[in-house]
PDB file of C-alpha atoms in Angstrom:
ATOM      1  CA  UNK A   1     -31.106  -1.626 -22.989  1.00 87.00           C
ATOM      2  CA  UNK A   2     -27.336  -1.659 -22.743  1.00 94.00           C
ATOM      3  CA  UNK A   3     -25.355  -4.801 -22.082  1.00 96.00           C
ATOM      4  CA  UNK A   4     -21.758  -4.751 -20.886  1.00 97.00           C
ATOM      5  CA  UNK A   5     -19.369  -7.682 -21.083  1.00 96.00           C
ATOM      6  CA  UNK A   6     -15.935  -7.552 -19.451  1.00 96.00           C
ATOM      7  CA  UNK A   7     -12.921  -9.618 -20.351  1.00 96.00           C
ATOM      8  CA  UNK A   8      -9.208  -9.729 -19.650  1.00 97.00           C
ATOM      9  CA  UNK A   9      -9.115 -10.659 -15.994  1.00 97.00           C
ATOM     10  CA  UNK A  10      -6.868 -13.359 -14.668  1.00 98.00           C
ATOM     11  CA  UNK A  11      -4.038 -14.270 -12.341  1.00 98.00           C
ATOM     12  CA  UNK A  12      -0.890 -12.175 -12.419  1.00 98.00           C
ATOM     13  CA  UNK A  13       2.169 -11.769 -10.239  1.00 98.00           C
ATOM     14  CA  UNK A  14       2.725  -8.535  -8.334  1.00 98.00           C
ATOM     15  CA  UNK A  15       4.306  -5.962 -10.591  1.00 98.00           C
ATOM     16  CA  UNK A  16       2.677  -7.401 -13.677  1.00 98.00           C
ATOM     17  CA  UNK A  17       0.091  -5.962 -16.015  1.00 98.00           C
ATOM     18  CA  UNK A  18      -3.386  -6.762 -17.268  1.00 98.00           C
ATOM     19  CA  UNK A  19      -5.656  -5.088 -19.773  1.00 98.00           C
ATOM     20  CA  UNK A  20      -9.380  -5.236 -19.184  1.00 98.00           C
ATOM     21  CA  UNK A  21     -11.908  -4.693 -21.933  1.00 97.00           C
ATOM     22  CA  UNK A  22     -15.602  -3.931 -21.764  1.00 96.00           C
ATOM     23  CA  UNK A  23     -17.775  -4.260 -24.844  1.00 95.00           C
ATOM     24  CA  UNK A  24     -21.113  -2.477 -24.915  1.00 95.00           C
ATOM     25  CA  UNK A  25     -24.063  -3.552 -27.011  1.00 95.00           C
ATOM     26  CA  UNK A  26     -27.694  -2.602 -27.378  1.00 93.00           C
ATOM     27  CA  UNK A  27     -28.833   1.005 -27.219  1.00 89.00           C
ATOM     28  CA  UNK A  28     -25.307   2.327 -27.032  1.00 88.00           C
ATOM     29  CA  UNK A  29     -26.239   5.783 -28.305  1.00 88.00           C
ATOM     30  CA  UNK A  30     -27.645   6.549 -24.867  1.00 89.00           C
ATOM     31  CA  UNK A  31     -24.413   5.904 -23.002  1.00 91.00           C
ATOM     32  CA  UNK A  32     -23.056   8.930 -21.195  1.00 91.00           C
ATOM     33  CA  UNK A  33     -20.310   8.287 -18.667  1.00 92.00           C
ATOM     34  CA  UNK A  34     -18.521   4.967 -18.371  1.00 93.00           C
ATOM     35  CA  UNK A  35     -16.240   3.673 -15.692  1.00 94.00           C
ATOM     36  CA  UNK A  36     -14.686   0.814 -13.800  1.00 97.00           C
ATOM     37  CA  UNK A  37     -15.433  -0.344 -10.272  1.00 98.00           C
ATOM     38  CA  UNK A  38     -14.000  -3.149  -8.212  1.00 98.00           C
ATOM     39  CA  UNK A  39     -15.025  -5.116  -5.155  1.00 98.00           C
ATOM     40  CA  UNK A  40     -12.806  -7.256  -2.982  1.00 96.00           C
ATOM     41  CA  UNK A  41     -14.391  -9.974  -0.817  1.00 91.00           C
ATOM     42  CA  UNK A  42     -16.124  -8.450   2.180  1.00 92.00           C
ATOM     43  CA  UNK A  43     -15.336  -4.909   1.101  1.00 95.00           C
ATOM     44  CA  UNK A  44     -17.319  -2.026  -0.296  1.00 96.00           C
ATOM     45  CA  UNK A  45     -17.643  -1.480  -4.011  1.00 97.00           C
ATOM     46  CA  UNK A  46     -14.900   0.959  -4.993  1.00 97.00           C
ATOM     47  CA  UNK A  47     -14.740   3.363  -7.895  1.00 97.00           C
ATOM     48  CA  UNK A  48     -11.547   2.779  -9.860  1.00 97.00           C
ATOM     49  CA  UNK A  49     -11.893   5.128 -12.803  1.00 96.00           C
ATOM     50  CA  UNK A  50     -14.610   7.095 -14.512  1.00 94.00           C
ATOM     51  CA  UNK A  51     -14.728   8.775 -17.907  1.00 91.00           C
ATOM     52  CA  UNK A  52     -17.486  11.392 -18.059  1.00 86.00           C
ATOM     53  CA  UNK A  53     -18.619  12.695 -21.416  1.00 82.00           C
ATOM     54  CA  UNK A  54     -16.751  15.848 -22.329  1.00 76.00           C
ATOM     55  CA  UNK A  55     -14.657  15.771 -19.180  1.00 79.00           C
ATOM     56  CA  UNK A  56     -11.350  14.484 -17.963  1.00 88.00           C
ATOM     57  CA  UNK A  57     -10.922  11.023 -16.547  1.00 92.00           C
ATOM     58  CA  UNK A  58     -10.873  10.448 -12.817  1.00 94.00           C
ATOM     59  CA  UNK A  59      -8.807   7.793 -11.099  1.00 97.00           C
ATOM     60  CA  UNK A  60      -8.907   6.660  -7.521  1.00 97.00           C
ATOM     61  CA  UNK A  61      -5.867   7.607  -5.474  1.00 97.00           C
ATOM     62  CA  UNK A  62      -5.080   3.938  -4.964  1.00 96.00           C
ATOM     63  CA  UNK A  63      -4.544   3.392  -8.697  1.00 97.00           C
ATOM     64  CA  UNK A  64      -3.341   6.828  -9.779  1.00 96.00           C
ATOM     65  CA  UNK A  65      -0.301   6.551 -12.001  1.00 97.00           C
ATOM     66  CA  UNK A  66      -0.698   2.803 -12.456  1.00 98.00           C
ATOM     67  CA  UNK A  67      -4.036   2.394 -14.232  1.00 98.00           C
ATOM     68  CA  UNK A  68      -5.061   4.096 -17.451  1.00 96.00           C
ATOM     69  CA  UNK A  69      -8.473   3.893 -19.054  1.00 92.00           C
ATOM     70  CA  UNK A  70      -9.604   4.695 -22.551  1.00 90.00           C
ATOM     71  CA  UNK A  71     -12.696   4.457 -24.696  1.00 87.00           C
ATOM     72  CA  UNK A  72     -13.021   3.514 -28.341  1.00 86.00           C
ATOM     73  CA  UNK A  73     -16.372   4.904 -29.437  1.00 79.00           C
ATOM     74  CA  UNK A  74     -16.196   3.265 -32.861  1.00 80.00           C
ATOM     75  CA  UNK A  75     -15.880  -0.167 -31.257  1.00 83.00           C
ATOM     76  CA  UNK A  76     -18.212   0.621 -28.327  1.00 86.00           C
ATOM     77  CA  UNK A  77     -15.490  -0.601 -26.031  1.00 90.00           C
ATOM     78  CA  UNK A  78     -13.810   0.758 -22.925  1.00 92.00           C
ATOM     79  CA  UNK A  79     -10.448  -0.410 -21.637  1.00 95.00           C
ATOM     80  CA  UNK A  80      -8.494  -0.392 -18.419  1.00 97.00           C
ATOM     81  CA  UNK A  81      -4.744  -0.864 -18.701  1.00 98.00           C
ATOM     82  CA  UNK A  82      -3.436  -1.935 -15.310  1.00 98.00           C
ATOM     83  CA  UNK A  83       0.284  -1.865 -14.607  1.00 98.00           C
ATOM     84  CA  UNK A  84       2.451  -2.325 -11.515  1.00 98.00           C
ATOM     85  CA  UNK A  85      -0.269  -4.483 -10.015  1.00 98.00           C
ATOM     86  CA  UNK A  86      -0.297  -5.061  -6.283  1.00 98.00           C
ATOM     87  CA  UNK A  87      -1.932  -7.805  -4.205  1.00 97.00           C
ATOM     88  CA  UNK A  88      -4.384  -5.220  -2.875  1.00 96.00           C
ATOM     89  CA  UNK A  89      -5.666  -4.784  -6.427  1.00 98.00           C
ATOM     90  CA  UNK A  90      -7.204  -8.254  -6.183  1.00 98.00           C
ATOM     91  CA  UNK A  91     -10.941  -7.896  -6.731  1.00 98.00           C
ATOM     92  CA  UNK A  92     -13.777  -8.455  -9.127  1.00 98.00           C
ATOM     93  CA  UNK A  93     -13.717  -5.613 -11.621  1.00 98.00           C
ATOM     94  CA  UNK A  94     -16.989  -4.329 -13.026  1.00 98.00           C
ATOM     95  CA  UNK A  95     -17.615  -2.194 -16.063  1.00 97.00           C
ATOM     96  CA  UNK A  96     -20.248   0.481 -15.581  1.00 96.00           C
ATOM     97  CA  UNK A  97     -22.210   2.760 -17.869  1.00 95.00           C
ATOM     98  CA  UNK A  98     -24.621   5.553 -17.127  1.00 95.00           C
ATOM     99  CA  UNK A  99     -27.359   5.749 -19.730  1.00 94.00           C
ATOM    100  CA  UNK A 100     -29.454   8.838 -20.401  1.00 92.00           C
ATOM    101  CA  UNK A 101     -32.473   9.453 -22.587  1.00 85.00           C
ATOM    102  CA  UNK A 102     -36.131   9.522 -21.689  1.00 82.00           C
ATOM    103  CA  UNK A 103     -34.963   8.342 -18.326  1.00 87.00           C
ATOM    104  CA  UNK A 104     -31.622   7.445 -16.864  1.00 92.00           C
ATOM    105  CA  UNK A 105     -30.242   4.243 -15.465  1.00 94.00           C
ATOM    106  CA  UNK A 106     -27.042   2.364 -14.810  1.00 95.00           C
ATOM    107  CA  UNK A 107     -25.811  -0.755 -16.529  1.00 96.00           C
ATOM    108  CA  UNK A 108     -23.252  -3.145 -15.079  1.00 97.00           C
ATOM    109  CA  UNK A 109     -21.158  -5.903 -16.524  1.00 98.00           C
ATOM    110  CA  UNK A 110     -20.993  -9.346 -14.967  1.00 97.00           C
ATOM    111  CA  UNK A 111     -17.524  -8.715 -13.554  1.00 97.00           C
ATOM    112  CA  UNK A 112     -14.125 -10.191 -14.236  1.00 97.00           C
ATOM    113  CA  UNK A 113     -11.809 -11.553 -11.560  1.00 98.00           C
ATOM    114  CA  UNK A 114      -8.360 -10.048 -11.139  1.00 98.00           C
ATOM    115  CA  UNK A 115      -6.034 -11.860  -8.763  1.00 98.00           C
ATOM    116  CA  UNK A 116      -2.569 -10.511  -7.986  1.00 98.00           C
ATOM    117  CA  UNK A 117      -0.179 -12.818  -6.182  1.00 97.00           C
ATOM    118  CA  UNK A 118       2.735 -11.643  -4.067  1.00 93.00           C
TER     119      UNK A 118
END
């Protein structure tokens, strides 16, 4: 089992910055790709960024050039540095991990609220 806990969300003015963190615990050796998703009220879950093992990071067009993710394997933590925030970035942000081994499954964090005011 892999547990993910996000932190760092909050209220910020447009143009500001936030840094989200996601700490993984449990059977972390099985984690393959990790990423960030977000969901605004009444809208579809949206992929924000993904970091596949051995590959380059992918960012959604809507956040390209503004968001940067990174992973610290020693700390079992993934980050999302968000800059130049816009009101349309307001959503609940979820950390995600794809776990492989005898089987494969997905693990999700509880979500952290990001609210950007105009």
